[in-house]
Short mmCIF file of C-alpha atoms in Angstrom, two decimals:
data_model
loop_
_atom_site.label_atom_id
_atom_site.label_comp_id
_atom_site.label_asym_id
_atom_site.label_seq_id
_atom_site.Cartn_x
_atom_site.Cartn_y
_atom_site.Cartn_z
CA UNK A 1 -27.56 138.13 -91.17
CA UNK A 2 -25.38 140.72 -89.90
CA UNK A 3 -24.71 138.47 -86.76
CA UNK A 4 -21.87 136.45 -88.04
CA UNK A 5 -18.30 136.82 -89.00
CA UNK A 6 -17.91 140.43 -89.51
CA UNK A 7 -19.94 141.54 -86.48
CA UNK A 8 -17.76 139.50 -84.24
CA UNK A 9 -14.25 139.99 -85.87
CA UNK A 10 -13.93 143.36 -84.60
CA UNK A 11 -15.99 143.12 -81.41
CA UNK A 12 -12.95 143.84 -79.08
CA UNK A 13 -13.00 147.31 -80.67
CA UNK A 14 -14.62 149.67 -77.99
CA UNK A 15 -14.31 153.19 -76.48
CA UNK A 16 -15.46 156.98 -76.52
CA UNK A 17 -14.38 160.79 -75.95
CA UNK A 18 -14.10 162.43 -72.62
CA UNK A 19 -15.53 165.93 -73.19
CA UNK A 20 -18.95 166.92 -73.83
CA UNK A 21 -19.67 168.54 -77.30
CA UNK A 22 -21.18 171.71 -77.05
CA UNK A 23 -21.83 174.43 -79.85
CA UNK A 24 -18.89 176.36 -78.53
CA UNK A 25 -16.31 173.45 -78.51
CA UNK A 26 -17.57 171.43 -81.41
CA UNK A 27 -15.17 173.18 -84.00
CA UNK A 28 -12.23 172.42 -81.47
CA UNK A 29 -13.16 168.83 -81.15
CA UNK A 30 -13.25 168.40 -84.85
CA UNK A 31 -9.68 169.82 -84.96
CA UNK A 32 -8.63 167.63 -82.35
CA UNK A 33 -10.19 164.47 -84.02
CA UNK A 34 -8.49 165.34 -87.36
CA UNK A 35 -5.02 165.74 -85.65
CA UNK A 36 -5.60 162.34 -83.69
CA UNK A 37 -6.31 160.48 -86.76
CA UNK A 38 -2.50 161.18 -87.62
CA UNK A 39 -1.46 159.51 -84.47
CA UNK A 40 -1.54 155.86 -83.19
CA UNK A 41 -3.44 154.07 -80.55
CA UNK A 42 -1.67 152.10 -78.07
CA UNK A 43 -3.40 148.60 -76.80
CA UNK A 44 -2.10 146.58 -73.73
CA UNK A 45 -3.36 143.16 -73.39
CA UNK A 46 -3.75 141.93 -69.76
CA UNK A 47 -4.78 138.26 -70.15
CA UNK A 48 -5.44 137.59 -66.51
CA UNK A 49 -8.99 136.45 -65.36
CA UNK A 50 -10.15 134.97 -62.12
CA UNK A 51 -12.27 132.61 -63.80
CA UNK A 52 -13.07 131.85 -67.57
CA UNK A 53 -16.57 132.94 -69.03
CA UNK A 54 -18.20 130.09 -71.00
CA UNK A 55 -18.45 132.29 -74.14
CA UNK A 56 -15.18 133.80 -74.06
CA UNK A 57 -12.91 133.19 -77.24
CA UNK A 58 -10.18 135.62 -76.43
CA UNK A 59 -6.76 134.79 -75.10
CA UNK A 60 -6.75 134.76 -71.33
CA UNK A 61 -5.09 132.89 -68.31
CA UNK A 62 -6.04 132.21 -64.78
CA UNK A 63 -2.42 131.98 -63.54
CA UNK A 64 -2.48 134.97 -61.39
CA UNK A 65 1.05 134.15 -59.91
CA UNK A 66 2.54 135.31 -63.23
CA UNK A 67 0.98 138.89 -63.08
CA UNK A 68 4.12 140.69 -61.86
CA UNK A 69 6.34 139.04 -64.49
CA UNK A 70 4.10 139.61 -67.11
CA UNK A 71 3.85 143.29 -66.10
CA UNK A 72 7.61 143.55 -66.32
CA UNK A 73 7.62 142.12 -69.78
CA UNK A 74 4.89 144.48 -71.08
CA UNK A 75 6.90 147.24 -69.70
CA UNK A 76 10.17 146.06 -71.31
CA UNK A 77 8.36 145.35 -74.80
CA UNK A 78 7.09 148.95 -74.56
CA UNK A 79 10.63 150.26 -74.35
CA UNK A 80 11.69 147.70 -77.19
CA UNK A 81 9.06 148.75 -79.54
CA UNK A 82 9.15 152.46 -78.94
CA UNK A 83 12.77 152.26 -80.25
CA UNK A 84 11.26 150.66 -83.42
CA UNK A 85 8.18 153.03 -84.35
CA UNK A 86 8.22 156.02 -81.84
CA UNK A 87 4.75 156.95 -83.06
CA UNK A 88 2.94 159.59 -81.14
CA UNK A 89 -0.18 158.31 -79.09
CA UNK A 90 -3.61 159.68 -79.02
CA UNK A 91 -5.53 156.73 -77.24
CA UNK A 92 -4.52 154.05 -74.66
CA UNK A 93 -6.71 150.99 -74.45
CA UNK A 94 -6.16 148.52 -71.50
CA UNK A 95 -8.09 145.26 -72.32
CA UNK A 96 -8.15 141.73 -71.67
CA UNK A 97 -8.82 139.28 -70.05
CA UNK A 98 -9.56 141.31 -66.97
CA UNK A 99 -7.20 144.19 -66.27
CA UNK A 100 -9.00 144.91 -63.13
CA UNK A 101 -7.26 141.83 -61.89
CA UNK A 102 -3.95 143.67 -61.57
CA UNK A 103 -3.06 145.11 -58.23
CA UNK A 104 -2.80 148.79 -57.67
CA UNK A 105 1.04 148.76 -57.66
CA UNK A 106 1.05 146.79 -61.01
CA UNK A 107 -1.09 149.36 -62.72
CA UNK A 108 1.08 152.13 -61.30
CA UNK A 109 4.02 150.51 -62.50
CA UNK A 110 2.28 150.10 -66.24
CA UNK A 111 1.43 153.89 -66.13
CA UNK A 112 4.95 155.26 -64.87
CA UNK A 113 6.43 153.31 -67.89
CA UNK A 114 3.99 154.54 -70.24
CA UNK A 115 4.58 158.22 -69.22
CA UNK A 116 8.21 157.36 -69.46
CA UNK A 117 8.22 156.02 -72.98
CA UNK A 118 5.40 157.88 -74.54
CA UNK A 119 4.71 161.58 -74.92
CA UNK A 120 0.90 161.95 -73.88
CA UNK A 121 -1.23 165.03 -73.71
CA UNK A 122 -4.18 165.93 -71.43
CA UNK A 123 -6.26 165.07 -74.56
CA UNK A 124 -5.14 161.55 -74.34
CA UNK A 125 -8.05 159.23 -74.18
CA UNK A 126 -7.14 156.42 -71.53
CA UNK A 127 -9.54 153.36 -70.98
CA UNK A 128 -9.45 150.34 -68.95
CA UNK A 129 -11.57 147.38 -69.02
CA UNK A 130 -13.04 146.35 -65.67
CA UNK A 131 -15.18 143.49 -64.05
CA UNK A 132 -17.94 145.32 -61.85
CA UNK A 133 -17.05 143.33 -58.80
CA UNK A 134 -13.46 144.62 -58.85
CA UNK A 135 -14.64 148.24 -58.82
CA UNK A 136 -14.41 149.40 -55.29
CA UNK A 137 -14.45 153.16 -54.01
CA UNK A 138 -10.75 152.88 -53.47
CA UNK A 139 -10.12 151.11 -56.74
CA UNK A 140 -12.21 153.93 -58.77
CA UNK A 141 -10.09 156.62 -56.96
CA UNK A 142 -6.86 154.79 -57.94
CA UNK A 143 -7.89 154.73 -61.62
CA UNK A 144 -8.50 158.50 -61.63
CA UNK A 145 -5.11 159.10 -60.00
CA UNK A 146 -3.41 157.14 -62.76
CA UNK A 147 -4.88 159.42 -65.39
CA UNK A 148 -7.27 156.86 -66.64
CA UNK A 149 -10.60 158.85 -67.97
CA UNK A 150 -12.55 156.07 -69.34
CA UNK A 151 -13.82 152.78 -68.01
CA UNK A 152 -15.50 150.09 -70.04
CA UNK A 153 -17.29 147.35 -68.06
CA UNK A 154 -18.84 144.08 -68.93
CA UNK A 155 -22.43 144.10 -67.60
CA UNK A 156 -23.67 141.55 -70.04
CA UNK A 157 -27.02 141.11 -68.48
CA UNK A 158 -28.91 142.32 -65.29
CA UNK A 159 -30.46 138.90 -64.95
CA UNK A 160 -28.48 137.11 -62.30
CA UNK A 161 -29.51 133.64 -63.22
CA UNK A 162 -27.98 134.44 -66.82
CA UNK A 163 -24.93 135.86 -65.23
CA UNK A 164 -24.45 132.63 -63.13
CA UNK A 165 -24.85 130.65 -66.39
CA UNK A 166 -22.15 132.62 -68.27
CA UNK A 167 -19.84 131.92 -65.24
CA UNK A 168 -19.56 135.75 -64.64
CA UNK A 169 -18.34 136.76 -61.07
CA UNK A 170 -20.43 139.72 -60.62
CA UNK A 171 -24.28 140.50 -59.73
CA UNK A 172 -26.56 142.88 -61.33
CA UNK A 173 -26.37 144.97 -57.99
CA UNK A 174 -22.52 145.06 -58.40
CA UNK A 175 -22.95 146.78 -61.92
CA UNK A 176 -25.07 149.51 -60.31
CA UNK A 177 -22.74 149.87 -57.34
CA UNK A 178 -19.58 149.97 -59.70
CA UNK A 179 -21.15 152.81 -61.87
CA UNK A 180 -21.84 154.74 -58.53
CA UNK A 181 -18.19 154.14 -57.42
CA UNK A 182 -17.03 155.53 -60.66
CA UNK A 183 -19.09 158.54 -60.74
CA UNK A 184 -18.08 159.26 -56.95
CA UNK A 185 -14.69 159.13 -58.08
CA UNK A 186 -15.04 161.62 -60.74
CA UNK A 187 -15.58 159.45 -64.19
CA UNK A 188 -17.56 161.18 -66.72
CA UNK A 189 -17.10 158.48 -69.52
CA UNK A 190 -18.34 155.20 -68.82
CA UNK A 191 -19.05 152.44 -71.10
CA UNK A 192 -21.20 149.30 -70.68
CA UNK A 193 -21.55 146.03 -72.60
CA UNK A 194 -24.55 144.12 -72.94
CA UNK A 195 -25.03 140.82 -74.55
CA UNK A 196 -28.39 139.32 -76.11
CA UNK A 197 -29.46 136.28 -77.80
CA UNK A 198 -29.20 133.82 -74.98
CA UNK A 199 -30.93 130.60 -75.17
CA UNK A 200 -34.59 130.96 -74.26
CA UNK A 201 -34.24 134.85 -73.83
CA UNK A 202 -37.43 136.60 -74.68
CA UNK A 203 -37.85 140.12 -76.17
CA UNK A 204 -39.30 141.03 -72.72
CA UNK A 205 -36.22 139.69 -71.07
CA UNK A 206 -34.00 141.93 -73.44
CA UNK A 207 -36.09 145.07 -72.95
CA UNK A 208 -35.65 144.65 -69.20
CA UNK A 209 -31.83 144.69 -69.68
CA UNK A 210 -31.97 147.67 -71.92
CA UNK A 211 -34.12 149.71 -69.51
CA UNK A 212 -31.55 148.75 -66.67
CA UNK A 213 -28.57 150.00 -68.58
CA UNK A 214 -30.42 153.18 -69.55
CA UNK A 215 -31.24 153.81 -65.83
CA UNK A 216 -27.47 153.91 -65.22
CA UNK A 217 -27.15 156.98 -67.64
CA UNK A 218 -23.79 155.85 -68.92
CA UNK A 219 -22.12 157.69 -71.84
CA UNK A 220 -21.55 154.73 -74.07
CA UNK A 221 -23.35 151.36 -74.58
CA UNK A 222 -21.92 148.35 -76.67
CA UNK A 223 -24.30 145.40 -77.33
CA UNK A 224 -23.34 142.20 -78.78
CA UNK A 225 -25.37 139.01 -79.60
CA UNK A 226 -24.25 135.88 -77.81
CA UNK A 227 -22.14 133.80 -80.38
CA UNK A 228 -21.06 130.28 -79.76
CA UNK A 229 -17.50 130.31 -80.89
CA UNK A 230 -15.46 127.06 -81.57
CA UNK A 231 -13.23 126.09 -78.71
CA UNK A 232 -15.37 127.85 -76.02
CA UNK A 233 -17.06 125.89 -73.30
CA UNK A 234 -20.23 126.92 -74.76
CA UNK A 235 -19.43 125.17 -78.01
CA UNK A 236 -18.24 122.20 -76.16
CA UNK A 237 -21.53 122.12 -74.44
CA UNK A 238 -23.51 121.98 -77.43
CA UNK A 239 -25.39 125.12 -76.71
CA UNK A 240 -27.35 126.45 -79.93
CA UNK A 241 -27.64 129.85 -81.29
CA UNK A 242 -30.65 131.96 -81.10
CA UNK A 243 -32.73 131.96 -84.44
CA UNK A 244 -31.96 134.81 -86.69
CA UNK A 245 -35.49 136.26 -86.59
CA UNK A 246 -35.34 136.55 -82.80
CA UNK A 247 -31.77 138.11 -83.11
CA UNK A 248 -33.20 140.57 -85.76
CA UNK A 249 -36.09 141.58 -83.49
CA UNK A 250 -33.77 142.02 -80.56
CA UNK A 251 -31.44 144.18 -82.58
CA UNK A 252 -34.40 146.29 -83.63
CA UNK A 253 -35.58 146.92 -80.07
CA UNK A 254 -32.07 147.88 -79.32
CA UNK A 255 -31.75 150.40 -82.08
CA UNK A 256 -35.09 151.88 -81.33
CA UNK A 257 -34.90 152.34 -77.53
CA UNK A 258 -31.31 153.44 -77.38
CA UNK A 259 -31.72 156.06 -80.15
CA UNK A 260 -34.77 157.15 -78.66
CA UNK A 261 -33.14 157.79 -75.39
CA UNK A 262 -30.48 159.93 -77.33
CA UNK A 263 -27.74 157.71 -78.04
CA UNK A 264 -26.14 157.78 -81.53
CA UNK A 265 -25.98 154.65 -83.21
CA UNK A 266 -22.61 155.28 -84.74
CA UNK A 267 -21.21 151.53 -85.42
CA UNK A 268 -23.07 148.31 -85.62
CA UNK A 269 -22.59 147.38 -81.99
CA UNK A 270 -21.94 150.84 -80.41
CA UNK A 271 -24.07 153.75 -79.14
CA UNK A 272 -22.87 156.98 -77.59
CA UNK A 273 -24.09 160.05 -76.17
CA UNK A 274 -23.28 163.15 -78.35
CA UNK A 275 -19.38 163.71 -77.96
CA UNK A 276 -18.67 160.29 -76.49
CA UNK A 277 -18.12 158.14 -79.42
CA UNK A 278 -15.13 155.60 -79.06
CA UNK A 279 -12.04 157.42 -80.23
CA UNK A 280 -9.60 154.29 -79.57
CA UNK A 281 -12.00 152.04 -81.25
CA UNK A 282 -12.84 154.31 -84.00
CA UNK A 283 -9.23 154.47 -84.95
CA UNK A 284 -9.72 150.79 -85.96
CA UNK A 285 -12.52 151.62 -88.05
CA UNK A 286 -10.74 154.70 -89.71
CA UNK A 287 -7.46 152.88 -90.56
CA UNK A 288 -5.38 154.62 -88.07
CA UNK A 289 -2.45 152.65 -87.15
CA UNK A 290 -2.07 151.11 -83.58
CA UNK A 291 0.49 149.29 -81.34
CA UNK A 292 -0.40 146.19 -79.47
CA UNK A 293 1.71 145.18 -76.29
CA UNK A 294 1.39 141.79 -74.53
CA UNK A 295 0.77 138.32 -75.38
CA UNK A 296 -1.65 137.84 -78.21
CA UNK A 297 -1.94 141.59 -79.12
CA UNK A 298 -1.99 142.90 -82.56
CA UNK A 299 -0.38 145.90 -84.22
CA UNK A 300 -1.04 147.66 -87.63
CA UNK A 301 0.90 150.11 -89.48
CA UNK A 302 -0.98 150.18 -92.87
CA UNK A 303 1.98 148.35 -94.48
CA UNK A 304 1.77 145.36 -92.47
CA UNK A 305 0.05 143.56 -89.57
CA UNK A 306 1.75 141.72 -86.79
CA UNK A 307 0.57 139.81 -83.48
CA UNK A 308 2.40 138.52 -80.60
CA UNK A 309 2.33 134.80 -79.47
CA UNK A 310 -0.73 133.69 -77.51
CA UNK A 311 1.05 131.96 -75.01
CA UNK A 312 2.05 134.08 -71.60
CA UNK A 313 4.98 131.75 -70.69
CA UNK A 314 6.61 131.98 -74.17
CA UNK A 315 5.87 135.79 -74.29
CA UNK A 316 7.58 136.40 -70.93
CA UNK A 317 10.67 134.41 -71.86
CA UNK A 318 11.06 135.97 -75.31
CA UNK A 319 10.90 139.41 -73.73
CA UNK A 320 13.40 138.63 -71.13
CA UNK A 321 15.65 137.68 -74.00
CA UNK A 322 15.02 141.17 -75.60
CA UNK A 323 13.20 139.70 -78.69
CA UNK A 324 9.70 140.04 -79.60
CA UNK A 325 7.91 136.74 -80.14
CA UNK A 326 5.49 137.57 -83.07
CA UNK A 327 4.34 136.79 -86.55
CA UNK A 328 3.59 139.07 -89.18
CA UNK A 329 2.09 139.66 -92.63
CA UNK A 330 2.35 142.28 -95.36
CA UNK A 331 -0.62 144.09 -96.53
CA UNK A 332 -1.00 144.04 -100.25
CA UNK A 333 -3.49 146.63 -101.86
CA UNK A 334 -6.37 144.00 -102.23
CA UNK A 335 -6.15 143.31 -98.47
CA UNK A 336 -5.94 146.91 -97.29
CA UNK A 337 -9.02 147.55 -99.41
CA UNK A 338 -10.78 144.62 -97.98
CA UNK A 339 -9.67 145.82 -94.43
CA UNK A 340 -11.35 149.30 -95.23
CA UNK A 341 -14.73 147.53 -96.43
CA UNK A 342 -15.09 145.29 -93.30
CA UNK A 343 -14.03 148.20 -90.93
CA UNK A 344 -15.48 151.42 -92.34
CA UNK A 345 -18.61 150.03 -93.41
CA UNK A 346 -19.42 148.92 -89.85
CA UNK A 347 -19.67 152.78 -88.88
CA UNK A 348 -22.44 155.28 -89.55
CA UNK A 349 -20.00 157.50 -91.37
CA UNK A 350 -19.17 154.65 -93.85
CA UNK A 351 -16.30 154.46 -96.23
CA UNK A 352 -15.01 157.65 -97.51
CA UNK A 353 -14.53 156.80 -101.33
CA UNK A 354 -12.11 159.59 -101.77
CA UNK A 355 -9.61 157.79 -100.02
CA UNK A 356 -9.45 154.83 -102.45
CA UNK A 357 -7.48 154.94 -105.62
CA UNK A 358 -9.32 154.92 -109.07
CA UNK A 359 -9.25 151.19 -109.57
CA UNK A 360 -10.70 150.26 -105.96
CA UNK A 361 -13.22 153.10 -106.07
CA UNK A 362 -14.80 151.80 -109.62
CA UNK A 363 -14.54 148.27 -108.38
CA UNK A 364 -16.49 149.33 -105.09
CA UNK A 365 -19.03 151.34 -106.89
CA UNK A 366 -19.54 148.54 -109.50
CA UNK A 367 -20.18 145.95 -106.91
CA UNK A 368 -22.24 148.22 -104.75
CA UNK A 369 -24.85 148.94 -107.51
CA UNK A 370 -27.23 146.07 -106.79
CA UNK A 371 -27.18 146.98 -102.88
CA UNK A 372 -27.83 150.74 -103.60
CA UNK A 373 -30.70 149.87 -105.74
CA UNK A 374 -32.20 147.62 -103.10
CA UNK A 375 -31.95 150.31 -100.56
CA UNK A 376 -29.17 148.34 -98.44
CA UNK A 377 -26.53 150.87 -98.97
CA UNK A 378 -26.42 154.66 -99.69
CA UNK A 379 -23.84 157.23 -100.78
CA UNK A 380 -23.92 160.85 -99.28
CA UNK A 381 -20.93 163.19 -99.51
CA UNK A 382 -18.72 160.74 -101.12
CA UNK A 383 -19.22 158.36 -98.29
CA UNK A 384 -20.64 154.66 -98.98
CA UNK A 385 -22.55 153.39 -95.84
CA UNK A 386 -25.02 150.85 -94.86
CA UNK A 387 -28.76 151.87 -94.49
CA UNK A 388 -30.82 150.68 -91.45
CA UNK A 389 -32.15 147.86 -93.53
CA UNK A 390 -28.65 146.97 -94.79
CA UNK A 391 -27.49 146.65 -91.11
CA UNK A 392 -29.38 143.42 -90.86
CA UNK A 393 -27.42 141.68 -93.83
CA UNK A 394 -24.06 143.59 -93.32
CA UNK A 395 -22.12 140.43 -93.70
CA UNK A 396 -23.57 139.55 -97.06
CA UNK A 397 -22.94 143.16 -98.39
CA UNK A 398 -19.50 143.38 -97.09
CA UNK A 399 -18.64 139.89 -98.37
CA UNK A 400 -19.99 140.93 -101.87
CA UNK A 401 -17.82 144.16 -101.96
CA UNK A 402 -14.49 142.57 -101.08
CA UNK A 403 -11.91 141.72 -103.56
CA UNK A 404 -11.53 137.91 -103.75
#
């Protein structure tokens, strides 16, 4: 099934564009998009959480007393790294953890430093992840004043009992209130995350969650099947995964209901109103370089991949000594090709075969023949992509196309 490794390897990759596409500005947006592809994305990891969710496998900490030291360190890393790469920035994504756990002054410090170090344009997409219960009217107005133009909010479910089981801090009512606060403050680009595949969840339960999120009229929706990842509290509790047939039916319902409501299914887990595709996360899927700042953050420049140490204490101490605490690996041609397969094929647009050199293009087409014949893959305008039928076995298809 598609609900395995590849489905979740890139699940942190979320986001969208902040102007509505009309016939008049479609060509302009295409030009902007092409230009943006030559620029880098900037990711800032904010690892602080008030409490840990039982399913979370990402690096985070509940040590709130370290927030100011950490913000100081990220600002310093920003200055150090800019001297190394100096890439122009087209998108900014502040993820976590829970970035909305930072104080107004700490967020302001981050953005003052971002504007000092990087050259940003009014077209820069700037996203922050928030918890619904952190979003007050005053907080929403603060985000707007800082120049943030997109908010990604983890609702997960509108069932309060399941939210409690997940150890989420918010209630379903707080999701609705948060969206209203953001609208009142002037946000026109909001993304909401949903989760499905809970133990004992029925199709009717899942349909209710979808109807609830559609009622919010947000611009972007991401939906992920609950995974029991090793090392998480759920894994230690011995909770089992939902059976594959139920997962498949839930995914079918998700696609049908969201596309019927006018959302474009542009990536395995992501749906957007026209003009609101994720620009930041799309850069990951389109092989665009990105810079990651903060503990556990990853960076990529097509030639190499690097990642900061996943320890907030060691990270802060190293930055204080003006050294970056990271590891890195070079990306050889096989690895680069494999990365393209496992990212580009996640998208509706698929893999542009003209970007591959002759060896890898022929290899890819040869390995794809079986799946083209079975209707799991298709080729159109030199792009190889999954069919709807292929989405349900995307792990298998992508595994068959990679070089081993």
